[in-house]
Amino acid sequence: MGRVNVKNVSRTFQKKEDGSETEALENISFDVEDGEFVCILGPSGCGKTTLLRIAAGLETLSSGEILLNGEKTTDPDPKRGMVFQQYSLFPWRTVIDNITFGLEMQGIGKKEARKRVEKYLELVGLEQFRKSYPHELSGGMQQRAAIARALANEPEVLLMDEPFGALDAQTRNVLQDELLKIWEHKHVTFLFVTHSVDEAVFLSDRIVVMSARPGRVKEIIKVELPRPRSRTSLEANRLRDHVLKLLEEERYTK
């Protein structure tokens, strides 16, 4: 379905004012297996979002490459769905018309597109809100619609940039549970950026922990906790403590 190879990726930004350079990413390498759920975690400013945007084809890299099933990712492609922290729905389109947008851009007629997305409305629990507009929905419901829009293109990889970061803790936990159900149902490969250690431990097959800027791979942790997971189990707490110590090391060594 979707295997991702991140090979020696670096990204340097140059300031227009004085020509000085800022190194955001340095020699990042890791693989994401087909159907795997991998979280990227690290300090603020370490380049997590930049890396995800490069994978989506929304940002260029300075060196290295990212491959999807052996092919270089450069421009945006429906094979790589993207869900942002901000819900990014069109306020003038209903829920169902937001979800069909990507299909319509591929030249699929509105009637056929609506027919195709019915299963995604059901999958995210928005069947009764198909004719609602974004301003009529809660934040959690808007993000469900954004996830359904990404899934409607049948991507091989779903890239998610802190999709629950703006939500309250209770809604966030609910959507994490629902996201895992979608993952198990669709067998899509997930590459998920988060600031939350709890979220990474709860969701991931593996956690890629990054260093402070310039972002490097500090450690890759295999999460061997059975699903469904308890958020407060002894094993989860031990893993959470280990990840927190890794992040604390970055705070005190910079």
XYZ file of C-alpha atoms in Angstrom:
254
model
C 0.000 0.000 0.000
C 2.413 2.728 1.129
C 6.062 2.355 2.138
C 7.990 5.562 2.885
C 11.779 5.900 2.858
C 13.315 9.083 4.261
C 16.947 9.168 3.137
C 19.512 11.691 4.400
C 17.082 14.611 4.251
C 18.436 18.060 5.110
C 16.759 21.445 4.768
C 18.410 24.850 5.068
C 16.532 28.158 4.905
C 18.198 31.384 3.786
C 17.121 34.773 5.087
C 16.484 37.343 2.370
C 17.646 40.252 4.533
C 21.253 39.272 5.168
C 21.694 35.967 3.358
C 22.335 34.064 6.593
C 21.271 30.417 6.755
C 19.254 28.427 9.268
C 19.579 24.670 9.227
C 16.167 23.170 10.002
C 16.853 19.487 9.290
C 20.131 17.586 9.239
C 20.584 14.173 7.640
C 17.214 12.642 8.593
C 16.815 8.962 7.734
C 14.143 6.418 8.678
C 11.645 4.082 6.996
C 7.912 3.681 7.454
C 6.599 0.229 6.596
C 3.408 -0.444 4.673
C 0.416 0.032 6.986
C 2.543 1.245 9.894
C 1.557 4.091 12.232
C 4.629 6.234 12.947
C 4.657 9.395 15.056
C 7.301 12.115 14.763
C 7.946 13.817 18.087
C 10.410 16.488 19.095
C 10.973 19.944 20.614
C 9.309 23.013 19.123
C 11.203 24.272 16.105
C 12.983 20.979 15.389
C 11.588 20.748 11.849
C 8.810 18.173 12.296
C 6.318 20.094 10.185
C 8.967 20.973 7.600
C 9.759 17.269 7.200
C 6.084 16.407 6.779
C 5.578 19.189 4.227
C 8.556 17.874 2.252
C 6.957 14.415 2.271
C 3.707 15.968 1.025
C 5.471 17.813 -1.799
C 4.627 21.204 -0.306
C 8.216 22.065 0.604
C 11.539 21.498 -1.104
C 14.544 19.816 0.480
C 18.187 20.883 0.324
C 19.587 17.369 0.058
C 18.473 13.767 0.338
C 15.201 12.267 -0.851
C 11.865 10.887 0.291
C 10.445 7.892 -1.559
C 6.922 6.473 -1.662
C 7.003 2.882 -2.872
C 10.373 3.571 -4.451
C 9.350 6.762 -6.279
C 10.625 10.208 -5.298
C 8.073 12.558 -3.755
C 8.363 16.040 -5.211
C 5.034 17.615 -6.115
C 1.755 17.058 -4.214
C 0.007 13.831 -5.176
C -3.330 12.241 -4.165
C -1.342 9.171 -3.090
C -0.157 11.280 -0.146
C -3.079 12.741 1.808
C -2.403 15.681 4.143
C -4.340 16.763 7.229
C -3.301 20.039 8.852
C -3.736 21.307 12.404
C -6.102 23.977 11.111
C -9.171 22.348 9.639
C -8.707 24.032 6.219
C -12.295 23.476 5.132
C -13.923 25.774 2.598
C -16.500 27.790 4.560
C -18.796 28.163 1.534
C -19.040 24.406 0.916
C -21.094 21.907 2.876
C -19.489 18.933 4.600
C -20.118 16.580 1.689
C -18.946 19.148 -0.850
C -15.747 19.705 1.144
C -15.091 15.974 1.194
C -15.685 15.618 -2.555
C -13.408 18.541 -3.441
C -10.307 16.462 -4.192
C -12.265 14.069 -6.405
C -13.786 16.968 -8.322
C -10.293 18.384 -8.908
C -9.431 15.040 -10.522
C -12.245 15.545 -13.020
C -14.805 13.299 -11.355
C -18.350 14.616 -11.704
C -20.124 15.959 -8.622
C -22.765 13.225 -8.615
C -20.211 10.418 -8.882
C -17.940 12.076 -6.315
C -20.789 12.302 -3.807
C -21.578 8.647 -4.363
C -17.956 7.705 -3.680
C -17.657 9.635 -0.406
C -20.742 8.188 1.280
C -18.653 5.499 2.975
C -16.268 8.147 4.318
C -19.104 10.193 5.781
C -20.179 7.047 7.610
C -16.605 6.184 8.593
C -16.124 9.534 10.406
C -19.687 9.678 11.751
C -20.885 12.713 9.816
C -23.768 11.202 7.829
C -26.315 13.432 9.557
C -24.224 16.561 8.939
C -23.589 16.149 5.207
C -25.433 19.394 4.379
C -23.986 21.407 7.263
C -21.424 24.176 6.770
C -18.134 24.274 8.701
C -19.275 27.128 10.988
C -22.144 24.900 12.138
C -19.760 22.169 13.350
C -17.604 21.746 16.436
C -13.825 21.712 16.052
C -13.731 17.935 16.369
C -16.381 17.493 13.680
C -14.531 19.859 11.344
C -11.384 17.795 11.752
C -13.336 14.610 11.033
C -14.480 16.202 7.788
C -10.881 17.131 6.941
C -9.774 13.529 7.590
C -12.617 12.210 5.411
C -11.602 14.596 2.620
C -8.036 13.250 2.729
C -9.236 9.626 2.783
C -11.649 10.148 -0.124
C -8.683 10.299 -2.511
C -7.722 6.759 -1.399
C -4.162 7.782 -0.385
C -1.438 5.245 0.222
C 0.006 7.412 2.992
C -1.795 9.835 5.284
C 0.376 12.689 6.573
C -1.011 14.426 9.668
C 0.439 17.608 11.170
C -0.773 17.873 14.775
C -4.366 17.357 13.638
C -5.741 17.370 17.196
C -3.491 20.076 18.626
C -6.219 22.749 18.779
C -8.803 20.523 20.479
C -9.658 20.109 24.149
C -8.282 17.035 25.913
C -11.550 15.089 25.968
C -12.280 15.610 22.262
C -8.665 14.831 21.455
C -8.853 11.464 23.210
C -12.092 10.590 21.419
C -10.623 11.430 18.008
C -7.471 9.446 18.750
C -9.671 6.392 19.365
C -11.619 7.053 16.179
C -8.453 7.575 14.155
C -7.141 4.174 15.224
C -10.420 2.592 14.106
C -10.037 4.269 10.702
C -6.410 3.093 10.493
C -7.389 -0.483 11.303
C -10.247 -0.340 8.788
C -8.392 1.304 5.885
C -4.874 -0.115 6.417
C -3.353 3.212 5.350
C 0.213 4.109 6.309
C 0.267 6.990 8.816
C 3.032 9.543 9.389
C 1.803 11.698 12.267
C 3.489 14.791 13.754
C 2.713 15.612 17.387
C 4.019 17.584 20.364
C 2.239 15.239 22.777
C 4.176 12.354 24.304
C 0.896 10.800 25.517
C -0.519 10.917 21.980
C 2.586 9.339 20.461
C 2.611 6.504 23.019
C -1.108 5.824 22.529
C -1.116 5.843 18.716
C 2.255 4.654 17.439
C 3.811 1.465 16.232
C 7.072 3.433 16.392
C 8.051 6.909 17.587
C 10.745 8.916 15.785
C 12.167 11.258 18.441
C 13.949 14.274 16.959
C 16.594 16.523 18.450
C 16.374 20.286 18.837
C 17.208 22.363 15.746
C 18.736 21.361 13.488
C 16.382 18.398 13.652
C 18.096 15.021 13.632
C 16.851 11.552 14.511
C 17.714 11.162 18.183
C 16.109 7.756 18.714
C 13.516 5.514 17.091
C 11.395 3.690 19.647
C 9.324 0.603 18.891
C 6.077 0.699 20.866
C 5.352 -2.875 21.881
C 2.150 -2.204 23.785
C -0.859 -4.348 22.820
C -3.959 -2.714 21.349
C -6.396 -1.552 22.535
C -4.048 0.364 24.814
C -4.517 1.633 28.308
C -3.371 5.240 28.594
C -2.360 4.724 32.231
C -0.797 1.245 32.247
C 2.564 0.720 33.931
C 4.171 -0.094 30.581
C 2.758 3.059 28.947
C 4.011 5.181 31.843
C 7.504 3.681 31.586
C 7.634 4.418 27.876
C 6.290 7.938 28.444
C 9.016 8.582 31.037
C 11.708 7.381 28.644
C 10.502 9.699 25.851
C 10.230 12.641 28.253
C 13.833 12.105 29.368
C 14.974 12.167 25.743
C 13.199 15.488 25.218
C 14.576 16.904 28.478
C 18.100 16.082 27.308
C 17.539 18.298 24.299
C 16.264 21.147 26.443
C 19.275 21.138 28.732
C 21.984 20.577 26.127
C 21.061 23.602 23.962
